[in-house]
Short mmCIF file of N, CA and C in Angstrom, two decimals:
data_model
loop_
_atom_site.label_atom_id
_atom_site.label_comp_id
_atom_site.label_asym_id
_atom_site.label_seq_id
_atom_site.Cartn_x
_atom_site.Cartn_y
_atom_site.Cartn_z
N MET A 1 39.19 114.50 -7.53
CA MET A 1 40.34 114.38 -8.39
C MET A 1 41.58 114.15 -7.52
N SER A 2 42.52 113.44 -8.01
CA SER A 2 43.68 113.06 -7.21
C SER A 2 44.62 114.22 -6.91
N ASP A 3 44.49 115.33 -7.63
CA ASP A 3 45.38 116.46 -7.38
C ASP A 3 44.82 117.42 -6.33
N GLY A 4 43.71 117.07 -5.71
CA GLY A 4 43.13 117.91 -4.66
C GLY A 4 42.11 118.90 -5.18
N SER A 5 41.96 119.01 -6.47
CA SER A 5 40.95 119.91 -7.01
C SER A 5 39.60 119.19 -7.03
N TYR A 6 38.59 119.85 -7.51
CA TYR A 6 37.26 119.25 -7.51
C TYR A 6 36.51 119.60 -8.79
N ASP A 7 35.56 118.76 -9.14
CA ASP A 7 34.67 119.05 -10.27
C ASP A 7 33.48 119.87 -9.81
N ARG A 8 32.94 119.51 -8.64
CA ARG A 8 31.81 120.22 -8.05
C ARG A 8 31.96 120.23 -6.54
N PHE A 9 31.42 121.26 -5.90
CA PHE A 9 31.48 121.35 -4.44
C PHE A 9 30.07 121.69 -3.95
N PHE A 10 29.60 120.96 -2.94
CA PHE A 10 28.25 121.13 -2.42
C PHE A 10 28.29 121.63 -0.98
N PHE A 11 27.52 122.68 -0.71
CA PHE A 11 27.29 123.17 0.64
C PHE A 11 25.85 122.79 0.98
N ALA A 12 25.65 122.07 2.06
CA ALA A 12 24.31 121.64 2.45
C ALA A 12 24.03 122.08 3.87
N CYS A 13 22.90 122.76 4.05
CA CYS A 13 22.51 123.24 5.38
C CYS A 13 20.99 123.17 5.47
N HIS A 14 20.49 122.42 6.45
CA HIS A 14 19.04 122.26 6.56
C HIS A 14 18.34 123.55 6.93
N LYS A 15 18.87 124.24 7.94
CA LYS A 15 18.17 125.42 8.46
C LYS A 15 19.20 126.49 8.83
N PRO A 16 19.64 127.30 7.87
CA PRO A 16 20.65 128.31 8.18
C PRO A 16 20.11 129.37 9.15
N ALA A 17 21.00 129.88 9.99
CA ALA A 17 20.62 130.91 10.96
C ALA A 17 20.31 132.24 10.28
N GLY A 18 20.90 132.46 9.13
CA GLY A 18 20.68 133.68 8.37
C GLY A 18 20.68 133.34 6.89
N SER A 19 20.92 134.34 6.10
CA SER A 19 20.95 134.14 4.65
C SER A 19 22.31 133.60 4.22
N LEU A 20 22.29 132.55 3.43
CA LEU A 20 23.53 131.98 2.90
C LEU A 20 23.63 132.32 1.41
N VAL A 21 24.81 132.75 1.00
CA VAL A 21 25.03 133.10 -0.39
C VAL A 21 26.39 132.56 -0.79
N ILE A 22 26.47 131.99 -1.99
CA ILE A 22 27.75 131.55 -2.52
C ILE A 22 28.00 132.26 -3.85
N ALA A 23 29.24 132.24 -4.27
CA ALA A 23 29.60 132.87 -5.54
C ALA A 23 28.85 132.22 -6.69
N ALA A 24 28.56 132.99 -7.71
CA ALA A 24 27.88 132.48 -8.90
C ALA A 24 28.87 131.69 -9.75
N GLU A 25 29.14 130.49 -9.31
CA GLU A 25 30.12 129.61 -9.95
C GLU A 25 29.40 128.31 -10.28
N PRO A 26 29.41 127.87 -11.54
CA PRO A 26 28.65 126.67 -11.91
C PRO A 26 29.07 125.39 -11.18
N ARG A 27 30.26 125.36 -10.61
CA ARG A 27 30.71 124.16 -9.90
C ARG A 27 30.37 124.18 -8.42
N LEU A 28 29.81 125.29 -7.93
CA LEU A 28 29.41 125.40 -6.53
C LEU A 28 27.90 125.26 -6.41
N HIS A 29 27.46 124.50 -5.42
CA HIS A 29 26.04 124.26 -5.22
C HIS A 29 25.70 124.50 -3.75
N LEU A 30 24.61 125.20 -3.50
CA LEU A 30 24.12 125.44 -2.14
C LEU A 30 22.72 124.85 -2.04
N TRP A 31 22.58 123.88 -1.15
CA TRP A 31 21.29 123.23 -0.93
C TRP A 31 20.84 123.53 0.48
N THR A 32 19.65 124.11 0.63
CA THR A 32 19.10 124.42 1.95
C THR A 32 17.63 124.02 2.01
N GLY A 33 17.14 123.91 3.21
CA GLY A 33 15.72 123.73 3.48
C GLY A 33 15.01 122.69 2.65
N GLU A 34 13.91 123.11 2.02
CA GLU A 34 13.06 122.19 1.26
C GLU A 34 13.79 121.58 0.07
N ALA A 35 14.65 122.35 -0.58
CA ALA A 35 15.41 121.80 -1.72
C ALA A 35 16.32 120.67 -1.25
N LEU A 36 16.97 120.85 -0.12
CA LEU A 36 17.84 119.81 0.43
C LEU A 36 17.02 118.57 0.79
N ALA A 37 15.87 118.76 1.40
CA ALA A 37 15.01 117.63 1.77
C ALA A 37 14.55 116.88 0.52
N ALA A 38 14.15 117.60 -0.51
CA ALA A 38 13.69 116.97 -1.74
C ALA A 38 14.80 116.16 -2.40
N ILE A 39 16.00 116.70 -2.41
CA ILE A 39 17.14 115.99 -3.00
C ILE A 39 17.45 114.73 -2.20
N ALA A 40 17.42 114.83 -0.88
CA ALA A 40 17.69 113.66 -0.03
C ALA A 40 16.68 112.55 -0.29
N ILE A 41 15.42 112.90 -0.41
CA ILE A 41 14.38 111.90 -0.69
C ILE A 41 14.58 111.32 -2.09
N GLU A 42 14.85 112.17 -3.05
CA GLU A 42 15.02 111.74 -4.45
C GLU A 42 16.13 110.71 -4.61
N VAL A 43 17.21 110.87 -3.89
CA VAL A 43 18.34 109.95 -4.04
C VAL A 43 18.31 108.81 -3.03
N GLY A 44 17.22 108.71 -2.26
CA GLY A 44 17.05 107.57 -1.37
C GLY A 44 17.72 107.71 -0.02
N LEU A 45 17.98 108.92 0.44
CA LEU A 45 18.67 109.12 1.71
C LEU A 45 17.72 109.34 2.89
N PHE A 46 16.43 109.28 2.67
CA PHE A 46 15.50 109.57 3.76
C PHE A 46 15.70 108.62 4.94
N GLY A 47 15.77 107.32 4.68
CA GLY A 47 15.98 106.35 5.75
C GLY A 47 17.30 106.56 6.47
N TRP A 48 18.34 106.84 5.72
CA TRP A 48 19.67 107.09 6.29
C TRP A 48 19.62 108.31 7.20
N LEU A 49 18.97 109.37 6.75
CA LEU A 49 18.86 110.58 7.56
C LEU A 49 18.05 110.33 8.83
N MET A 50 16.97 109.60 8.72
CA MET A 50 16.15 109.30 9.90
C MET A 50 16.93 108.48 10.92
N ASP A 51 17.74 107.55 10.47
CA ASP A 51 18.56 106.76 11.39
C ASP A 51 19.53 107.65 12.16
N ARG A 52 20.00 108.72 11.56
CA ARG A 52 20.98 109.61 12.21
C ARG A 52 20.33 110.49 13.26
N THR A 53 19.01 110.65 13.20
CA THR A 53 18.34 111.53 14.16
C THR A 53 17.89 110.80 15.42
N ARG A 54 18.03 109.49 15.43
CA ARG A 54 17.56 108.70 16.59
C ARG A 54 18.64 108.57 17.62
#
């Protein structure tokens, strides 16, 4: 949004060092591990991610 606010905010971490917890807010999303990998594949980001690891 142009006023600096947001509709949704995503925190993404492949392999957290410990337990990650966010507030129970419907506009906040935490994606980790297998869920993050599944989402990346689902939206077609697998190739993009692989290119970044080379």
